[in-house]
Coordinates of C-alpha atoms in Angstrom, one line a residue:
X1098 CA 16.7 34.8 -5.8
X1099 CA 18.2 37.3 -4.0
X1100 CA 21.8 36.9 -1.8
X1101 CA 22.1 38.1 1.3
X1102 CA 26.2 38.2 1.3
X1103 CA 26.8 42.0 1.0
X1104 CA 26.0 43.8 4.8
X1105 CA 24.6 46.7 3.0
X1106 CA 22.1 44.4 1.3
X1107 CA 21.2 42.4 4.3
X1108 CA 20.7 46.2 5.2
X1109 CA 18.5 47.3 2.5
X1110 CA 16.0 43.7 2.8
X1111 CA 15.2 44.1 6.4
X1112 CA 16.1 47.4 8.1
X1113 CA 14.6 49.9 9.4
X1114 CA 11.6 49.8 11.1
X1115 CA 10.5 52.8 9.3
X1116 CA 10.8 51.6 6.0
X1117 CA 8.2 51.9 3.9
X1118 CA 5.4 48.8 3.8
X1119 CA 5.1 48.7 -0.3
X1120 CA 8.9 48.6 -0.8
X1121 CA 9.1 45.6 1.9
X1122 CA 6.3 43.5 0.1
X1123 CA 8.1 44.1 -3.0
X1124 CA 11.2 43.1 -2.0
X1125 CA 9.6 40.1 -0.5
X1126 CA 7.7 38.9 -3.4
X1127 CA 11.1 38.3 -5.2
X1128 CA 12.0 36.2 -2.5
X1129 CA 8.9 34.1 -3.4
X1130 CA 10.3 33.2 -6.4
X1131 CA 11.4 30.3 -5.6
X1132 CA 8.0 28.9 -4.0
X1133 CA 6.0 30.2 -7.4
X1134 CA 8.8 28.1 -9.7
X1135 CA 8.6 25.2 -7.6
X1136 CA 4.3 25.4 -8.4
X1137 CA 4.8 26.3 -11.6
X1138 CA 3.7 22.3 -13.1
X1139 CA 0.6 22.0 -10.7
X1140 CA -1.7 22.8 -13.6
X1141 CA -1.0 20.8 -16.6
X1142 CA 0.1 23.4 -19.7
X1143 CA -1.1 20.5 -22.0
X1144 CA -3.3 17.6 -22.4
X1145 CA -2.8 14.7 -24.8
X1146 CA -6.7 13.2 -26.1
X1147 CA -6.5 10.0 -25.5
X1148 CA -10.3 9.0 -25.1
X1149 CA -11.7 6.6 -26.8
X1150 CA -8.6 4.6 -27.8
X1151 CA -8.4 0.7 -27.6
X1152 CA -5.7 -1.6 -28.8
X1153 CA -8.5 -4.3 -28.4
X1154 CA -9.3 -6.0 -32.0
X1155 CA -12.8 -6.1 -31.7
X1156 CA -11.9 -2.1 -31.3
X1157 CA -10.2 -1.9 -34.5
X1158 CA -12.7 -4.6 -36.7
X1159 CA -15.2 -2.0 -35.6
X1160 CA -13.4 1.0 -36.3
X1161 CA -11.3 0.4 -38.8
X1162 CA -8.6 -1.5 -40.2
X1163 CA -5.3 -0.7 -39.3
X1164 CA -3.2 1.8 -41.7
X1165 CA 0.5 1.9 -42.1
X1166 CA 2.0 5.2 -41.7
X1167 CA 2.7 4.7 -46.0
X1168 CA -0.7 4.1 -46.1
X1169 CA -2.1 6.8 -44.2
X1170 CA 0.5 9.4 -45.9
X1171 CA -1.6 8.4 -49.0
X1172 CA -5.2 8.7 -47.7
X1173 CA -4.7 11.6 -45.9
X1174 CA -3.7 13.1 -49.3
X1175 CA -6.5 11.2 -51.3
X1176 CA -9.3 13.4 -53.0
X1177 CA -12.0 10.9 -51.8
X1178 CA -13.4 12.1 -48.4
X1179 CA -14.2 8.5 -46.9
X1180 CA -10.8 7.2 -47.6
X1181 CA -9.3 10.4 -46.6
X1182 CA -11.4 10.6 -43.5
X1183 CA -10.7 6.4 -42.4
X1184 CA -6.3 7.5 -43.0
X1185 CA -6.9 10.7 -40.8
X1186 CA -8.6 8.9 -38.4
X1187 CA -6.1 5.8 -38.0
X1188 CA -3.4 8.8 -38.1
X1189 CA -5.5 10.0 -35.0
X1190 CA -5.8 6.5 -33.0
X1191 CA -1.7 6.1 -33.8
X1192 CA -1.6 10.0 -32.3
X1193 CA -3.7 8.9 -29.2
X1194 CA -1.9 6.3 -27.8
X1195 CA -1.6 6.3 -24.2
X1196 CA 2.5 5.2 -24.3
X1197 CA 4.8 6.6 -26.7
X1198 CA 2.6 8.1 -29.6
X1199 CA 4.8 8.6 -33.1
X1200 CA 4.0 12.8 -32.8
X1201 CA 7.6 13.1 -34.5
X1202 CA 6.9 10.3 -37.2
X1203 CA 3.7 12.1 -38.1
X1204 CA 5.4 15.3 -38.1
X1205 CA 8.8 14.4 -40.4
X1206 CA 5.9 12.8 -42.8
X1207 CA 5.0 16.3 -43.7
X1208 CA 0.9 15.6 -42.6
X1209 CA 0.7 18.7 -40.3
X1210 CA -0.5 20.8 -44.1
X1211 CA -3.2 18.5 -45.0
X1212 CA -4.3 18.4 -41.7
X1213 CA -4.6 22.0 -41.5
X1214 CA -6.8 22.2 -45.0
X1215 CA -9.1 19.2 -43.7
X1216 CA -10.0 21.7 -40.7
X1217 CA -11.4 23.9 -43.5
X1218 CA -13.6 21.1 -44.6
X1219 CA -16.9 22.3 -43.7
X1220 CA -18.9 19.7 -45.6
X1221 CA -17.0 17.0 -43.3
X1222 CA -17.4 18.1 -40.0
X1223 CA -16.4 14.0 -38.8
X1224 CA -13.4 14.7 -41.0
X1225 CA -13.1 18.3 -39.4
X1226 CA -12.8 16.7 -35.9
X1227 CA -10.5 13.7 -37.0
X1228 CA -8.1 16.4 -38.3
X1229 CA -8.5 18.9 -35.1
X1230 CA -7.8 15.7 -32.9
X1231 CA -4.4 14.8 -34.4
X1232 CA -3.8 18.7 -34.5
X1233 CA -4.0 18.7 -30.9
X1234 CA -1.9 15.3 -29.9
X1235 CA 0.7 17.0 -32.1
X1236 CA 0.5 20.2 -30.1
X1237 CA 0.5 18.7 -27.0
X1238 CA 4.2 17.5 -27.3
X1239 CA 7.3 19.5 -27.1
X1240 CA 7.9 23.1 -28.3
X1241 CA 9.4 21.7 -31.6
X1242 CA 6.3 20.1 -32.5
X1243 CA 3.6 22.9 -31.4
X1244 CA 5.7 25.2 -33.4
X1245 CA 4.9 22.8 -36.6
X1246 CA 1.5 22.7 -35.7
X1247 CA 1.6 26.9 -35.7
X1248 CA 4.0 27.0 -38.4
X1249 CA 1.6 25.0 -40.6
X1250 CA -1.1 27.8 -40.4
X1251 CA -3.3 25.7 -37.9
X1252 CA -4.4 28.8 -35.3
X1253 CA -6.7 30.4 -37.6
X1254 CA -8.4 27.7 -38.8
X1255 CA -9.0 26.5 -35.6
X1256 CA -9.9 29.6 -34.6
X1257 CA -12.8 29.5 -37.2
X1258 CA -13.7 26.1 -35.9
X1259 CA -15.1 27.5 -32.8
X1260 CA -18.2 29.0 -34.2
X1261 CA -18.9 25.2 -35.9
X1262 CA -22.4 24.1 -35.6
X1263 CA -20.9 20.9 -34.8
X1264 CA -20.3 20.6 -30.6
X1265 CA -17.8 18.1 -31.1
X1266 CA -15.7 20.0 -33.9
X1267 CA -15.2 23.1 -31.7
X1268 CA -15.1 21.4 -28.5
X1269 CA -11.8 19.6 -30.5
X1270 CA -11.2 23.0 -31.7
X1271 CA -10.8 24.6 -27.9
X1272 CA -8.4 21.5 -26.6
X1273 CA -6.4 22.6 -29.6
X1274 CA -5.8 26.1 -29.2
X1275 CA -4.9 25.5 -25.5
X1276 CA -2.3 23.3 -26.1
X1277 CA -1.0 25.9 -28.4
X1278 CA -1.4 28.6 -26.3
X1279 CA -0.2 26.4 -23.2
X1280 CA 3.3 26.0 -24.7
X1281 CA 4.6 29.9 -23.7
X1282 CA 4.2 33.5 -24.1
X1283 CA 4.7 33.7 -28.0
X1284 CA 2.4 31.3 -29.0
X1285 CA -0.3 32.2 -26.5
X1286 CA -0.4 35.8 -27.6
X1287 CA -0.7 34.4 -31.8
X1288 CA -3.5 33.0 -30.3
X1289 CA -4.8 36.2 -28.9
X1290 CA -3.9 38.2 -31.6
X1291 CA -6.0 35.4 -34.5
X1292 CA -9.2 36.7 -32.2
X1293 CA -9.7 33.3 -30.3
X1294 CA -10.8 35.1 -27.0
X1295 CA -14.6 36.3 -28.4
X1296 CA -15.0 32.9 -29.6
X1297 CA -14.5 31.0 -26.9
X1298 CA -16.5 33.8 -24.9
X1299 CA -19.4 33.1 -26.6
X1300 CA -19.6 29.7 -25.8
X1301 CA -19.6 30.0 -22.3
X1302 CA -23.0 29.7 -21.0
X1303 CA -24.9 27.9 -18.4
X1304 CA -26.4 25.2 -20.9
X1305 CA -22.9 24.0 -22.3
X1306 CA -21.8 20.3 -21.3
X1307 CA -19.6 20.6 -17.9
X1308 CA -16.8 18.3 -19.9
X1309 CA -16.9 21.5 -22.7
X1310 CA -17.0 23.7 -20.0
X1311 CA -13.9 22.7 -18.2
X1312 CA -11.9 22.9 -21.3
X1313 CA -12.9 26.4 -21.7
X1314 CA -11.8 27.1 -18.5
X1315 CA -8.6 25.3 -19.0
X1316 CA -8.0 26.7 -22.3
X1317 CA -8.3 30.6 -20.9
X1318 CA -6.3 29.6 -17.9
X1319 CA -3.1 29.1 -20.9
X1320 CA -4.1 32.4 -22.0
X1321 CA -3.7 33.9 -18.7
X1322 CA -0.4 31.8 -18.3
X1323 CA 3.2 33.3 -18.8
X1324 CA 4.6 36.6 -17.8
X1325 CA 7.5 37.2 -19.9
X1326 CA 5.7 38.9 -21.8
X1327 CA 2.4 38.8 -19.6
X1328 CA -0.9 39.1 -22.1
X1329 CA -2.4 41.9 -23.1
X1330 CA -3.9 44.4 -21.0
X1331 CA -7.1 44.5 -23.7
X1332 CA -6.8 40.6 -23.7
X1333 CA -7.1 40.3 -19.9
X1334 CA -10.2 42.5 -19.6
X1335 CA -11.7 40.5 -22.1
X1336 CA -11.4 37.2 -20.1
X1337 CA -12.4 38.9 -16.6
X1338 CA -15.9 38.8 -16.7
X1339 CA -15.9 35.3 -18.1
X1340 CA -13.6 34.0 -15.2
X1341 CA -15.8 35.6 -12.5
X1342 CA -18.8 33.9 -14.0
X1343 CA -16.9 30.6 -14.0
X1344 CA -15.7 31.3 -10.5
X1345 CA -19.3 30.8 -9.2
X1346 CA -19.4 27.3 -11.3
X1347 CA -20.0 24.3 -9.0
X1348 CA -17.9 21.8 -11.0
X1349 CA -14.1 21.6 -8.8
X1350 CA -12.3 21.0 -12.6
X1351 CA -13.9 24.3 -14.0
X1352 CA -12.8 26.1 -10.3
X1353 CA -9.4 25.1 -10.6
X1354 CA -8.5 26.1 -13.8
X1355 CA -10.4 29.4 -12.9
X1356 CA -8.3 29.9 -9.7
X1357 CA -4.9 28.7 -11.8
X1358 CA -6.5 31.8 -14.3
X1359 CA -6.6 34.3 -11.4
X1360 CA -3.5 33.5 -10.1
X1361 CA -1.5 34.2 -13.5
X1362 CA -3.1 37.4 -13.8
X1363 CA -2.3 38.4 -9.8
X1364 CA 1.2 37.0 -10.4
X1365 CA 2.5 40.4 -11.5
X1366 CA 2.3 44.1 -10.8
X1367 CA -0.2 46.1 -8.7
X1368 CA -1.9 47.1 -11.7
X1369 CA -2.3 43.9 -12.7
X1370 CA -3.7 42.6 -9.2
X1371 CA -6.1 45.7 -9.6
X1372 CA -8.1 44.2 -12.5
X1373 CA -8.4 41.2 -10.6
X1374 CA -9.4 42.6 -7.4
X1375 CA -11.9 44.8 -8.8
X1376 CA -14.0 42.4 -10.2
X1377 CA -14.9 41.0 -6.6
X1378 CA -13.4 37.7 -7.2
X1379 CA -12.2 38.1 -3.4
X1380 CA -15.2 37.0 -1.2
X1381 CA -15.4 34.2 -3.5
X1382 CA -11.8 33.1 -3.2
X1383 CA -12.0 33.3 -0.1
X1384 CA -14.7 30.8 0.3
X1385 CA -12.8 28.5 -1.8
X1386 CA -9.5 28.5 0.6
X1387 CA -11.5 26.9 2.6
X1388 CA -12.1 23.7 0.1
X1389 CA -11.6 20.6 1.3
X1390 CA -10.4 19.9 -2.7
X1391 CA -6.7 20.4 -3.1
X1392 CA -6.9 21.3 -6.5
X1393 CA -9.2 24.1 -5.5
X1394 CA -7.4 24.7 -2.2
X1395 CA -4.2 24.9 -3.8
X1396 CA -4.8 28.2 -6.7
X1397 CA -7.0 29.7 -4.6
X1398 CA -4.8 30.4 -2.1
X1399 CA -2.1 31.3 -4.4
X1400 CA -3.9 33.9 -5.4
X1401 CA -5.1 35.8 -2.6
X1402 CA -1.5 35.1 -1.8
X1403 CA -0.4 37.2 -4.8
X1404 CA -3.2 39.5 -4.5
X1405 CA -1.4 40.3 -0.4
X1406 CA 1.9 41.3 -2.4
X1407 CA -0.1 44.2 -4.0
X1408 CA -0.6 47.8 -2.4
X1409 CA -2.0 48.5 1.1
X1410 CA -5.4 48.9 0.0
X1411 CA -5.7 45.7 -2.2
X1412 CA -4.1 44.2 1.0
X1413 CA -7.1 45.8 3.1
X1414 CA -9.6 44.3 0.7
X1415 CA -8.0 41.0 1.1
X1416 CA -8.5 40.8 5.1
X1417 CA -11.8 42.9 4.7
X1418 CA -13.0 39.8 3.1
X1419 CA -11.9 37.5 5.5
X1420 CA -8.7 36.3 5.0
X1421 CA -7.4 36.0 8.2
X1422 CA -10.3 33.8 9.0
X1423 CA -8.7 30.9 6.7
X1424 CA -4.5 31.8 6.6
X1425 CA -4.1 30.1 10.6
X1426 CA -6.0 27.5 9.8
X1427 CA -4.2 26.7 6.7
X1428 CA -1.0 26.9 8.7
X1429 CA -2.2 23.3 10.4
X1430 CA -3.3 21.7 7.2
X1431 CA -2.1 18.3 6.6
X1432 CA 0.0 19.1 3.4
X1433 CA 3.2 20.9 4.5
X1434 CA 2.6 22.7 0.7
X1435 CA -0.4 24.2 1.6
X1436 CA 1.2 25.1 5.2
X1437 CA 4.4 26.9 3.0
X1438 CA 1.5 28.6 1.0
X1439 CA -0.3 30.2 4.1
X1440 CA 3.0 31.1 5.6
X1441 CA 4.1 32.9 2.3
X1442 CA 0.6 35.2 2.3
X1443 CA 1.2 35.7 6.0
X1444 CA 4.5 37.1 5.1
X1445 CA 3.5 39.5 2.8
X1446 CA 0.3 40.5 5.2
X1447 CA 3.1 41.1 8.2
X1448 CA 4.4 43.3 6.0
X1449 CA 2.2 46.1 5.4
X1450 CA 1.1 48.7 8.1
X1451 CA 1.0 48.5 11.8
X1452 CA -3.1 47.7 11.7
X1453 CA -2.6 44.9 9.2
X1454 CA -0.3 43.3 12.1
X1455 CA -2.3 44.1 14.5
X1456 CA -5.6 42.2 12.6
X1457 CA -2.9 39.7 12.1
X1458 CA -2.2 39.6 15.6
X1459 CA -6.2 39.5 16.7
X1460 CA -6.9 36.8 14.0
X1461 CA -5.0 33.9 16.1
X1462 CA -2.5 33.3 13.6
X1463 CA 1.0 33.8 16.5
X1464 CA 0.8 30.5 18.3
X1465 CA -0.1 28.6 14.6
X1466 CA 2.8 30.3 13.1
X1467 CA 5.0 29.6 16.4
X1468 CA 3.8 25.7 16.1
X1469 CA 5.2 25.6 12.7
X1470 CA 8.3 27.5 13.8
X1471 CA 8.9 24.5 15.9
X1472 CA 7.4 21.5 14.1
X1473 CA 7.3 22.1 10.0
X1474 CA 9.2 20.9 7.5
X1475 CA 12.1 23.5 6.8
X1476 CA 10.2 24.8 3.8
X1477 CA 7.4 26.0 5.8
X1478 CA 10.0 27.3 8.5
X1479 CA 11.5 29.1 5.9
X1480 CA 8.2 31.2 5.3
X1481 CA 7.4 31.6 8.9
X1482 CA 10.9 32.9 9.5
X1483 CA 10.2 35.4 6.9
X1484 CA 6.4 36.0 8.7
X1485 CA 8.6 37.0 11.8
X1486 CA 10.9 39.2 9.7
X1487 CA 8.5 41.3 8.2
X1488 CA 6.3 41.3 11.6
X1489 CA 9.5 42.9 13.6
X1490 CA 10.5 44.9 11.0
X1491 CA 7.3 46.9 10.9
X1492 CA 5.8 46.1 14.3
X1493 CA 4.8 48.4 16.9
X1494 CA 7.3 48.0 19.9
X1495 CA 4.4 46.7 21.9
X1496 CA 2.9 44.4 19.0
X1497 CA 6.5 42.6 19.0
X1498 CA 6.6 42.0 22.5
X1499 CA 3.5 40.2 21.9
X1500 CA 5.1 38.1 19.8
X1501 CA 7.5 37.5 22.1
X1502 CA 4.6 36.5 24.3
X1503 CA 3.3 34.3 21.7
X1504 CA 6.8 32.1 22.0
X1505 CA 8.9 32.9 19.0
X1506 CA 12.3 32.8 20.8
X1507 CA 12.4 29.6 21.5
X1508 CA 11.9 27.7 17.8
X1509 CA 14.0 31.3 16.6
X1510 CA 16.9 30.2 18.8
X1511 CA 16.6 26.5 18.1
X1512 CA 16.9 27.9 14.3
X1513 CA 20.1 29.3 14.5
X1514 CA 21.8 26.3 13.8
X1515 CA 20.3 25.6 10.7
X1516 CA 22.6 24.9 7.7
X1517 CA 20.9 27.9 5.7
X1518 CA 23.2 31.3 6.3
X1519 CA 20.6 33.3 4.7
X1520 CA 17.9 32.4 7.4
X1521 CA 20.0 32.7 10.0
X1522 CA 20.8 36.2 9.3
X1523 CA 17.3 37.3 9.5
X1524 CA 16.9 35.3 12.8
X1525 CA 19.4 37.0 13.7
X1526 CA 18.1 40.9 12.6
X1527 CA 14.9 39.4 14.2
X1528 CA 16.7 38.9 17.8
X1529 CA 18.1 42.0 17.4
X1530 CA 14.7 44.0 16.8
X1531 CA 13.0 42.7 19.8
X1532 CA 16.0 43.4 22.0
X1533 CA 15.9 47.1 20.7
X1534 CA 12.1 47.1 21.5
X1535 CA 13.0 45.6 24.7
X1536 CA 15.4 48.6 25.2
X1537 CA 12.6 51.1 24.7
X1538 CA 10.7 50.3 27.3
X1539 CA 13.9 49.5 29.6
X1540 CA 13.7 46.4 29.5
X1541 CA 16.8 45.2 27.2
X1542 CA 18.5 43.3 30.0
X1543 CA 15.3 41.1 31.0
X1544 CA 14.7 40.6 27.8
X1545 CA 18.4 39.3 27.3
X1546 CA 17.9 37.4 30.2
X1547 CA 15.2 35.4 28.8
X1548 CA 17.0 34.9 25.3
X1549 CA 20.1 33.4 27.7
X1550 CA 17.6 31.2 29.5
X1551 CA 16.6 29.9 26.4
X1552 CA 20.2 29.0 25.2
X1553 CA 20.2 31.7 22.7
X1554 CA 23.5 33.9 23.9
X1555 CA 25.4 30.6 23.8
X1556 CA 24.8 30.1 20.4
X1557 CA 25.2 33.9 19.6
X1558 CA 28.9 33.9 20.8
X1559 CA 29.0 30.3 19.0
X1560 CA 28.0 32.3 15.5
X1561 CA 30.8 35.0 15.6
X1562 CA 33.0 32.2 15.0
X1563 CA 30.9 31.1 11.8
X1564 CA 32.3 30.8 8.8
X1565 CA 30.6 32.8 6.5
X1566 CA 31.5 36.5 7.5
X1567 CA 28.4 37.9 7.2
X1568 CA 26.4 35.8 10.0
X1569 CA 30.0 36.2 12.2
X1570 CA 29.6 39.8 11.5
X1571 CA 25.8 40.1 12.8
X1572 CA 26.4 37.6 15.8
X1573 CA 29.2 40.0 16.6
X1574 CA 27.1 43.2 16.5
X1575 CA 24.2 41.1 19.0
X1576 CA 26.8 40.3 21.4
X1577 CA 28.4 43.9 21.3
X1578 CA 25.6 45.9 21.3
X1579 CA 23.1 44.2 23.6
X1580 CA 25.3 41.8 25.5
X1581 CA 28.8 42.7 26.7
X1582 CA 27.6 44.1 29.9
X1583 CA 29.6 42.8 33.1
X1584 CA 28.9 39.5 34.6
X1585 CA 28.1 41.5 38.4
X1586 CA 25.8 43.9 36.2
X1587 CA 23.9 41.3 35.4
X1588 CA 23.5 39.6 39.0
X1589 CA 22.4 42.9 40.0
X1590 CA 19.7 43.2 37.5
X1591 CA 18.2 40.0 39.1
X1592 CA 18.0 41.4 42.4
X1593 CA 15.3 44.2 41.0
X1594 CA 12.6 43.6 42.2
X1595 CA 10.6 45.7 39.2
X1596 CA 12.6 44.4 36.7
X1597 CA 11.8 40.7 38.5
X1598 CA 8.2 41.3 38.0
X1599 CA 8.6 41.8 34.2
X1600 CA 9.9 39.2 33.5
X1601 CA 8.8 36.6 35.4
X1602 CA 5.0 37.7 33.6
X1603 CA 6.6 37.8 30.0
X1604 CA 8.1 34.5 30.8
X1605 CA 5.1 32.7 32.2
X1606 CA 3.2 33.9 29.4
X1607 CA 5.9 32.8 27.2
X1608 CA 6.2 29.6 28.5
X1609 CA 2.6 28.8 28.7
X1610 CA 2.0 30.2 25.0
X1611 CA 5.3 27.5 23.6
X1612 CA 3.5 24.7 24.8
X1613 CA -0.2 24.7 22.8
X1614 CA -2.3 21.4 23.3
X1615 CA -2.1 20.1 19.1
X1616 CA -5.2 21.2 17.6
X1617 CA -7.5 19.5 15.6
X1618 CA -6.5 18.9 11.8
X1619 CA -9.0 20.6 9.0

C-alpha cells in the first residue's frame, strides 16, 4: 500500500482540485489493495470430494473391503481391471476422508502415473471416474501436490475426459481441472493452453444437472482467477459469453461463482473492465447487489466496485444502470464487510467528474455515508474517509458545501484522534478544502467558526504538536493559513449581521442533517 510520509506524496494523492478524475481513481484503486487481499479467500480456490464417504462397516462390507496402502500400490498396478478398479477405488475412499486424508502417502507411493493412464481407460469409464476422483483429492491440497498431479501428465487427459459419454466421468473430470487451475496463474493457464475452455463450453446448456452446472461455473471462475499474469486476452473472450448466460441462471451457487468470475476479470485494467462491461452484465449485477444472499451480495458488488475504478464512461454505464440506487443502501447493511464494500465503490464514484458527484449527491448517499462516518467499524470509516477525499478533491465549491450541509465535520473532527497518521492527513487535506471553498465565496471565517464550534481548532493546534512530522506539518499549515487571525477579528466577524445569517442557515442545516432518525435495516 502506498505511504503517505513524504509531503510531496501526500501532494501528488490528493491535491489539486483540478487534477484529472482517471489519474485520482487510479491512484485510489492501489489504495484498495488492501480491502481486495483481505477478500481474496471468500471463494474457495479448491474443493476436496468427499461425498459419499462413510467410515460405517456396513459402508465398507458393501463397498469393499478395506486395502492397505501395500495393497493398493499392487492393485492399482495389476493388469486385471476389477482388481485394479476395487485398489483405485479404496485409494479414493482413503483420499476422501473428511479429516486428515494421506494426499502425501499416496503421492511418495509413486500412484499419481497409473492414475493418470487409468484416465485413458475408455473401456472402464467406473475405473475412469475412480482414477479422476483421487486425481482431484490430490490436487486439491497444497502446491506441492497439484504440481505432481500436473507433473504426472494428468491435464490432458482430463482434458479429454470432458467430451466422455459418461456424465459422471467428465463431471469428475471438470472438479479436477479446477483444482488445478485454482492453485495460481501457471497452472491455470497449462490448463488454458491444453484447450480445456471449448470443452467445458460445450457443456454448458440449460438441460445439464444444476450440481454439474455449478462446478462449471466454479471451474471457469479459477480460470478467471489470478492476475500476475492475468489469462489470456483470447481465453477471456472465450469464457464471456458463457458467464453472461450463467449470470441469468437462477441457482445462488452458479451466481456466485459467476460474480467471483466477473470480478477477476474487472480486477484489472480499463481494458480489461471493457470486455466485461460490454457484454451487458451491468443491469444484471446490479439487480444482484440487491440479493438478500451474501454469497451473491458479496461478488457482485465487488465487481461493479471494480468496474467504478475504470474510465469515466464505464463509470457512467455503471450509475446509468442504477447503481446509486443500491451503494446508500448497502452503506446500512448489517455486515460492516458489505458496508466497507459500498464505501470503497463510493470512493471511486466521488472520484470521477463533477456530474458523477453530483448524481452521487442526488442519490441520498451524504447522510448514509455521514452515519457511517460516525458509527462504523474503523474499516468502513476508513473507506468513507476516502469517499470524503475524493468528493472534496474534485467537488464543485458549492457541491462541498453541501456536504458540509450533510454533517461531515463533525464525525471528520471527532476522527482526528484516531491512531492512523495516514487518515488523519487526509482529514486533514479534507478540512482544509472546504475552508478554501469557504474562502471563495467569503465565507472562510464562518466556516472556521463552525469547525471551532465543533471542537475542531482545538484539536488542530493539538496536531502541530504530533509526533509524526508530517500530520504536525499539515495541522501547522490549517492553523497558519486559515486560522491565525486575531482574537478581536474574530469577535467582530460575529457582530455581522450578513455573515450571521450564513451561518446560522449552514449550521441549522448542519445540525439537523448530524442527527438522522436510524433507518430501517435491509
Amino acid at each position: 500500500m502506498p505511504t503517505l510520509d513524504a509531503p510531496e506524496e501526500r501532494l501528488r494523492k490528493f491535491k489539486y482540485r483540478g487534477k484529472d478524475a482517471s489519474a485520482r481513481r487510479q491512484q485510489r484503486i492501489a489504495v484498495s489493495l488492501e480491502l481486495r487481499k483481505a477478500k481474496k479467500d471468500e471463494q474457495a480456490l479448491k474443493r476436496r470430494n468427499i461425498t459419499d464417504v462413510s467410515l460405517d462397516p456396513s459402508d465398507q462390507q458393501t463397498k469393499g473391503v478395506s486395502l492397505t496402502l501395500q495393497e493398493i500400490i499392487s492393485g492399482v498396478n495389476a493388469s486385471d481391471p476389477e482388481l485394479c478398479f476395487q485398489a483405485t477405488q479404496a485409494a479414493r475412499k482413503m483420499l476422501s476422508r473428511e479429516k486428515n486424508p494421506p494426499l502425501k502417502l499416496i503421492v511418495d507411493a509413486g500412484l499419481i502415473p497409473r492414475l493418470v493412464e487409468l484416465l485413458k481407460s475408455s473401456l472402464h469409464p467406473r475405473l475412469q471416474f475412480e482414477a479422476a476422483w483421487a486425481l482431484t483429492n490430490i490436487a486439491s491440497g497444497a502446491s506441492e501436490l497439484t504440481r505432481a498431479v500436473v507433473v504426472g501428465g494428468a491435464i490432458q487427459p482430463l482434458v479429454e475426459l470432458l467430451s466422455s459419454p459418461h456424465m459422471t466421468v467428465c463431471e469428475q473430470a471438470v472438479w479436477a481441472l479446477g483444482n488445478i487451475a485454482g492453485d495460481g496463474p501457471e497452472f491455470r493457464d497449462n490448463v488454458i493452453a491444453s484447450d480445456a475452455i471449448p470443452h467445458l463450453l460445450t457443456l454448458v446448456s440449460s438441460s445439464i444437472p444444476v450440481p454439474f452446472l455449478r462446478n462449471i461455473a466454479w471451474t471457469l471462475s479459477n480460470l478467471c482467477r489470478n492476475k500476475n499474469p492475468y489469462p489470456s486476452d483470447h481465453a477471456v473472450k472465450q469464457m464471456l459469453p458463457a458467464l453472461f448466460y450463467l449470470l441469468g441462471h437462477p441457482d445462488r451457487e452458479v451466481l456466485s461463482d459467476t460474480c467471483w468470475a466477473l470480478s477477476y476479470l474487472t480486477d484489472g485494467c480499463d481494458a480489461r473492465i471493457g470486455q466485461v462491461v460490454d457484454t451487458g452484465v451491468l443491469p444484471r449485477l446490479v439487480e444482484l447487489m440487491s440479493s438478500s444472499e451474501l454469497n451473491i451480495l458479496t461478488p457482485s458488488l465487488r465487481t461493479v466496485g471494480n468496474i467504478v475504478t475504470g474510465t469515466d464512461h464505464q463509470t457512467q454505464l455503471a450509475l446509468d444502470a442504477g447503481i446509486l440506487g443500491v451503494l446508500p443502501q448497502l452503506l446500512t447493511h448489517p455486515r460492516p464487510s458489505i458496508q466497507k464494500e459500498a464505501a470503497w465503490a463510493l470512493s471511486n464514484v466521488a472520484a470521477g467528474p463533477r456530474q458523477h458527484i453530483q448524481r452521487l449527491i442526488a442519490c441520498g448517499a451524504l447522510p448514509p455515508l455521514v452515519t457511517v462516518l460516525k458509527n462504523g467499524e474503523f474499516k468502513v470509516q476508513k473507506e468513507a474517509v476516502w469517499t470524503v477525499a475524493n468528493f472534496t478533491t474534485g467537488g464543485s465549491v458549492e457541491q462541498l458545501i453541501q456536504l458540509v450541509q450533510a454533517g461531515v465535520l463533525e464525525p471528520l473532527i471527532n476522527l482526528l484522534t484516531i491512531p492512523d497518521n495516514k487518515m488523519v492527513i487526509i482529514i486533514l487535506d479534507v478540512l482544509f478544502f472546504i475552508l478554501q471553498a469557504a474562502e471563495k465565496i467569503s465565507q472562510k471565517e464562518n466556516m472556521c467558526l463552525l469547525i471551532e464550534g465543533l471542537g475542531g481548532l482545538d484539536r488542530i493546534e493539538a496536531l502541530q504538536l504530533h509526533e509524526n512530522h508530517q500530520v504536525a506539518l499539515t495541522a501547522l499549515n490549517i492553523i497558519e493559513r486559515h486560522f491565525s487571525e486575531e482574537e478581536e477579528t474574530v469577535t467582530a466577524l460575529r457582530a455581522r449581521d450578513q455573515d450571521h445569517k450564513f451561518l446560522k442557515d449552514l449550521t441549522n442545516t448542519y445540525h439537523c442533517c448530524t442527527t438522522p432518525k436510524p433507518g430501517p435495516r435491509p
